[in-house]
Short mmCIF file of C-alpha atoms and ligand atoms in Angstrom, two decimals:
data_model
loop_
_atom_site.label_atom_id
_atom_site.label_comp_id
_atom_site.label_asym_id
_atom_site.label_seq_id
_atom_site.Cartn_x
_atom_site.Cartn_y
_atom_site.Cartn_z
CA MET A 1 -8.97 13.38 20.24
CA THR A 2 -11.40 11.81 21.17
CA ILE A 3 -11.04 7.32 19.96
CA GLY A 4 -14.65 5.04 19.73
CA VAL A 5 -13.30 1.79 20.76
CA PHE A 6 -15.92 -1.05 20.26
CA ASP A 7 -15.87 -4.56 20.78
CA SER A 8 -17.93 -7.30 22.24
CA GLY A 9 -16.84 -7.90 25.60
CA LEU A 10 -13.26 -8.29 27.05
CA GLY A 11 -11.69 -8.95 23.63
CA GLY A 12 -10.98 -5.56 22.64
CA LEU A 13 -9.27 -4.52 25.91
CA THR A 14 -6.05 -6.01 25.03
CA ILE A 15 -5.55 -3.93 22.31
CA VAL A 16 -6.76 -0.55 24.33
CA ALA A 17 -3.83 -1.57 26.87
CA THR A 18 -1.24 -1.50 23.98
CA MET A 19 -3.20 2.37 23.09
CA LEU A 20 -2.90 3.17 26.72
CA SER A 21 1.08 2.41 26.22
CA HIS A 22 1.58 4.32 22.93
CA LEU A 23 -1.16 7.02 22.60
CA ARG A 24 -1.01 10.35 24.19
CA GLY A 25 -2.80 13.37 24.80
CA ALA A 26 -6.72 11.28 24.09
CA ASP A 27 -9.97 10.45 25.34
CA ILE A 28 -10.52 7.23 24.81
CA ILE A 29 -14.71 5.81 25.04
CA TYR A 30 -14.66 2.11 25.48
CA ILE A 31 -17.42 -0.51 24.87
CA ALA A 32 -17.97 -3.34 25.31
CA ASP A 33 -21.14 -5.20 24.09
CA THR A 34 -21.47 -7.70 26.55
CA ALA A 35 -25.63 -7.99 25.31
CA SER A 36 -24.78 -9.06 22.28
CA ALA A 37 -22.32 -11.13 22.77
CA PRO A 38 -20.01 -13.66 21.22
CA TYR A 39 -20.79 -12.21 17.77
CA GLY A 40 -18.27 -15.12 16.74
CA GLU A 41 -20.89 -17.01 16.67
CA LYS A 42 -23.48 -15.24 14.34
CA SER A 43 -24.74 -14.05 11.05
CA PRO A 44 -22.52 -11.17 9.75
CA ASP A 45 -25.65 -9.22 8.79
CA GLN A 46 -26.81 -9.14 12.96
CA ILE A 47 -22.66 -8.12 13.37
CA ARG A 48 -23.51 -5.30 11.39
CA ASP A 49 -26.69 -4.06 12.85
CA PHE A 50 -24.50 -4.43 16.31
CA SER A 51 -21.00 -3.29 14.99
CA ILE A 52 -23.89 0.35 13.55
CA ARG A 53 -25.42 1.14 16.34
CA ILE A 54 -22.31 1.23 18.25
CA THR A 55 -20.61 3.51 15.67
CA ASP A 56 -23.96 5.68 15.91
CA TYR A 57 -24.13 5.68 19.98
CA LEU A 58 -20.33 6.95 19.67
CA VAL A 59 -20.26 9.27 17.34
CA SER A 60 -23.23 11.41 18.41
CA ASN A 61 -22.60 11.48 22.38
CA TYR A 62 -18.83 12.05 22.22
CA ARG A 63 -18.13 13.81 18.36
CA ILE A 64 -15.49 10.82 18.60
CA ASP A 65 -12.85 11.80 16.08
CA ALA A 66 -11.64 8.72 15.17
CA LEU A 67 -13.13 4.51 15.83
CA VAL A 68 -10.79 1.83 16.72
CA VAL A 69 -13.00 -1.25 16.25
CA ALA A 70 -10.92 -3.81 18.60
CA CYS A 71 -12.87 -6.97 17.11
CA ASN A 72 -11.83 -9.63 14.66
CA THR A 73 -14.83 -10.57 13.69
CA ALA A 74 -16.98 -6.67 13.44
CA THR A 75 -14.19 -5.89 11.60
CA SER A 76 -14.90 -8.70 8.28
CA ALA A 77 -18.87 -7.94 8.84
CA ALA A 78 -18.90 -5.01 9.08
CA ILE A 79 -16.01 -2.36 8.25
CA ALA A 80 -16.44 -1.37 4.29
CA LYS A 81 -20.15 -0.77 6.30
CA LEU A 82 -18.41 1.07 8.68
CA ARG A 83 -16.93 3.69 5.80
CA GLU A 84 -19.78 4.21 3.73
CA ARG A 85 -22.03 5.52 7.01
CA TYR A 86 -18.49 7.46 8.23
CA PRO A 87 -16.53 9.21 5.16
CA ASN A 88 -15.03 11.64 6.78
CA LEU A 89 -14.35 9.42 10.36
CA ILE A 90 -10.51 7.54 10.44
CA ILE A 91 -11.58 3.89 10.84
CA VAL A 92 -8.84 1.40 11.92
CA GLY A 93 -10.02 -2.20 11.99
CA THR A 94 -8.71 -5.17 13.61
CA GLU A 95 -7.55 -8.52 11.63
CA PRO A 96 -5.90 -11.86 11.45
CA GLY A 97 -1.97 -11.11 11.72
CA LEU A 98 -1.33 -14.44 9.07
CA LYS A 99 1.56 -12.19 7.09
CA PRO A 100 3.79 -11.92 9.83
CA ALA A 101 2.81 -15.15 11.77
CA ILE A 102 4.60 -16.43 7.59
CA SER A 103 7.28 -14.60 8.64
CA HIS A 104 8.28 -15.84 12.47
CA SER A 105 7.56 -19.72 11.91
CA VAL A 106 10.21 -21.83 11.33
CA THR A 107 8.65 -24.73 10.17
CA LYS A 108 6.18 -22.32 8.39
CA ASN A 109 3.38 -24.29 10.05
CA VAL A 110 1.45 -21.68 11.10
CA GLY A 111 -2.32 -22.58 12.64
CA VAL A 112 -4.57 -18.99 12.97
CA LEU A 113 -7.40 -19.31 15.91
CA ALA A 114 -10.39 -17.45 14.63
CA THR A 115 -13.85 -16.90 15.77
CA PRO A 116 -15.48 -19.21 13.22
CA ALA A 117 -17.61 -15.62 12.25
CA THR A 118 -13.51 -14.27 10.73
CA LEU A 119 -12.35 -17.37 9.26
CA ASN A 120 -15.62 -17.74 7.33
CA GLY A 121 -16.19 -14.12 5.93
CA GLU A 122 -14.89 -12.94 1.94
CA LYS A 123 -11.88 -10.64 4.35
CA TYR A 124 -10.24 -13.55 5.34
CA LYS A 125 -10.82 -15.96 3.06
CA ALA A 126 -9.09 -13.87 0.43
CA LEU A 127 -6.03 -12.85 2.90
CA VAL A 128 -5.31 -17.11 2.63
CA ALA A 129 -6.65 -17.09 -0.96
CA LYS A 130 -3.26 -14.43 -2.22
CA LEU A 131 -0.63 -14.98 0.73
CA SER A 132 -0.87 -19.43 -0.19
CA GLU A 133 -0.16 -17.61 -4.13
CA HIS A 134 3.32 -16.57 -2.88
CA TYR A 135 4.89 -18.60 0.19
CA HIS A 136 4.91 -22.19 0.76
CA VAL A 137 3.22 -22.87 4.38
CA GLN A 138 1.08 -24.78 6.09
CA VAL A 139 -1.75 -23.01 7.57
CA PHE A 140 -4.18 -24.71 9.86
CA GLU A 141 -7.53 -22.82 10.41
CA GLN A 142 -9.70 -23.49 13.92
CA PRO A 143 -12.29 -22.04 15.13
CA CYS A 144 -13.06 -22.09 18.67
CA PRO A 145 -16.37 -22.07 19.50
CA GLY A 146 -17.17 -20.85 22.87
CA LEU A 147 -13.99 -19.91 23.92
CA VAL A 148 -15.15 -16.51 24.18
CA GLN A 149 -17.72 -16.95 27.36
CA GLN A 150 -15.29 -19.30 29.16
CA ILE A 151 -12.58 -15.84 28.04
CA GLU A 152 -15.18 -13.69 29.79
CA ALA A 153 -16.52 -15.53 32.40
CA GLY A 154 -12.56 -15.28 33.91
CA LYS A 155 -11.87 -19.33 33.53
CA VAL A 156 -9.08 -19.01 31.35
CA ASP A 157 -6.62 -21.51 32.80
CA THR A 158 -9.51 -24.54 34.02
CA GLN A 159 -10.01 -27.46 33.10
CA GLU A 160 -13.21 -27.53 30.82
CA THR A 161 -11.06 -25.16 28.81
CA LEU A 162 -7.48 -27.19 28.37
CA SER A 163 -9.56 -29.33 27.33
CA MET A 164 -12.07 -27.61 24.65
CA LEU A 165 -7.74 -26.10 23.89
CA GLU A 166 -6.84 -29.55 23.37
CA GLY A 167 -9.23 -30.59 21.18
CA TRP A 168 -8.93 -28.31 18.82
CA LEU A 169 -4.71 -27.05 19.45
CA SER A 170 -3.67 -31.19 19.17
CA GLU A 171 -3.87 -31.35 14.57
CA MET A 172 -1.81 -28.23 15.17
CA ARG A 173 0.38 -29.86 18.12
CA ASP A 174 1.76 -33.26 16.25
CA ALA A 175 2.25 -31.12 12.63
CA ASN A 176 5.43 -29.06 14.71
CA VAL A 177 3.53 -25.85 14.86
CA ASP A 178 5.65 -22.96 15.80
CA THR A 179 4.00 -20.17 15.32
CA ILE A 180 0.06 -19.12 16.04
CA VAL A 181 -2.22 -16.45 15.25
CA LEU A 182 -4.48 -14.60 17.60
CA GLY A 183 -6.94 -13.92 15.09
CA CYS A 184 -9.65 -12.68 18.03
CA THR A 185 -8.59 -10.19 20.99
CA HIS A 186 -10.06 -12.27 23.44
CA TYR A 187 -7.84 -14.67 22.41
CA PRO A 188 -4.05 -13.16 24.30
CA LEU A 189 -6.22 -13.34 27.68
CA VAL A 190 -5.39 -17.35 26.88
CA LYS A 191 -2.18 -17.45 25.26
CA LYS A 192 -0.27 -19.79 28.92
CA SER A 193 -3.49 -22.06 27.94
CA ILE A 194 -2.16 -22.42 24.40
CA GLU A 195 1.52 -22.90 25.22
CA GLN A 196 0.51 -25.72 28.27
CA VAL A 197 -1.30 -27.82 25.14
CA MET A 198 1.01 -26.99 22.94
CA HIS A 199 4.01 -28.21 25.46
CA ARG A 200 6.43 -26.62 23.47
CA ALA A 201 6.82 -22.32 23.50
CA ILE A 202 4.49 -20.35 20.79
CA ILE A 203 5.44 -17.69 18.10
CA PHE A 204 1.71 -15.28 18.71
CA ILE A 205 0.90 -13.39 16.21
CA ASP A 206 -1.85 -10.72 18.21
CA SER A 207 -2.86 -7.41 16.30
CA ALA A 208 -2.72 -4.57 19.52
CA GLU A 209 1.18 -3.64 18.01
CA GLY A 210 -0.29 -2.70 14.62
CA VAL A 211 -3.64 -1.64 15.10
CA THR A 212 -2.04 1.04 18.12
CA LYS A 213 1.20 2.02 14.96
CA ARG A 214 -2.14 2.74 12.25
CA LEU A 215 -4.67 4.65 14.99
CA LEU A 216 -1.17 7.05 14.63
CA THR A 217 -0.21 7.29 12.02
CA LEU A 218 -3.97 8.16 10.96
CA LEU A 219 -4.13 10.47 14.74
CA GLU A 220 -0.75 12.27 13.48
CA GLN A 221 -2.22 12.89 9.69
CA LYS A 222 -4.88 15.33 11.16
CA GLY A 223 -2.93 16.85 13.73
CA HIS A 224 -2.35 15.65 16.83
CA ILE A 225 -0.12 15.80 18.91
CA ASN A 226 0.99 12.81 20.98
CA SER A 227 1.86 14.54 24.57
CA GLY A 228 -0.12 15.00 27.63
CA SER A 229 -2.89 12.34 29.70
CA THR A 230 -4.79 9.99 28.01
CA THR A 231 -8.32 8.87 29.66
CA LEU A 232 -9.62 5.00 29.13
CA GLU A 233 -14.03 5.45 30.12
CA ILE A 234 -15.88 1.50 30.26
CA LEU A 235 -18.81 1.33 29.53
CA THR A 236 -20.77 -1.76 28.78
CA THR A 237 -23.64 -3.00 27.63
CA GLY A 238 -24.75 -6.26 29.60
CA ALA A 239 -22.44 -7.54 32.84
CA ILE A 240 -18.52 -7.78 33.15
CA GLN A 241 -16.71 -9.98 35.08
CA SER A 242 -14.59 -6.26 37.02
CA SER A 243 -11.49 -8.83 38.05
CA MET A 244 -11.66 -9.69 34.06
CA VAL A 245 -11.24 -5.87 33.56
CA GLU A 246 -8.67 -5.21 35.95
CA SER A 247 -6.47 -8.43 34.98
CA VAL A 248 -5.81 -7.42 31.28
CA LEU A 249 -5.48 -3.28 31.40
CA GLY A 250 -3.90 -4.29 34.57
CA ASP A 251 -5.92 -0.91 37.17
CA LYS A 252 -8.83 -0.53 38.36
CA PHE A 253 -11.16 1.17 36.02
CA SER A 254 -14.27 1.67 36.71
CA ILE A 255 -17.15 1.05 34.44
CA GLY A 256 -20.23 2.07 33.76
CA MET A 257 -23.59 0.72 31.91
CA ILE A 258 -25.13 2.35 28.77
CA LYS A 259 -28.16 1.02 26.80
CA LEU A 260 -27.96 1.64 22.99
CA PRO A 261 -30.27 2.84 20.76
CA ASP A 262 -32.83 0.65 19.02
N1 DGL B 301 -13.34 -10.44 20.41
C1 DGL B 301 -14.03 -10.81 19.09
C2 DGL B 301 -13.22 -10.49 18.24
O1 DGL B 301 -12.00 -10.10 17.84
C3 DGL B 301 -15.07 -11.10 19.15
C4 DGL B 301 -15.06 -11.74 20.20
C5 DGL B 301 -16.67 -12.73 20.11
O2 DGL B 301 -17.12 -13.97 18.93
O3 DGL B 301 -18.20 -11.74 20.97
O4 DGL B 301 -12.81 -11.16 17.06
#
């Protein structure tokens, strides 16, 4: 099976890392759209355009069997359009895991960190409305504009990043938040800094396991046998820090540059 995966940059590699440890007999093509990053501070229309161009590229150049939208922001803005455009393609999206966070939280005070576009999106709003009918929990939503850029630059624990986090997290710290949803695939890369600012161990909820499980189920329904070796090809549309790629995947991979057709 050939699996296309994309994100605006490094973030989706946090999902690829989990895919690599569960998925056998697959060729993974990863596109980091760093030329258009950050997605989370763009309009839904722009994010839809980026997502369609990348998917078209993966379908026409690699004949992918499945697509993983390894980006909460692109899932929110574009997944419906992608499913409409490619009705026969397996498409798995990434969404903030608010429901598991509510069930893990002991204090019933839950934080959600995501990009401005994800938190403003219809999908997220519908999720919160649905869950707040059933659960008594206080949810602290926090957009983190600029955090993706810090992570892409490898500044995961600099003083500047810690001060940004301090500004976003102090209210959650005071409210005894014990569980934080990492609603952007870049944010698992700053877990340690978040705990440093929160002054406590945090239960983190990200979507890597859920996305991988869903992908495997759908692939197996199409006859995939999960054995053999898996390959990974990484492509970018702009600059990327190869040392960061290595720190996420724990291994060296070659990185190719592509230009998406207009
Ligand atoms: N990693 C992406 C996400 O999960 C978006 C980052 C960006 O703003 O480009 O939302």
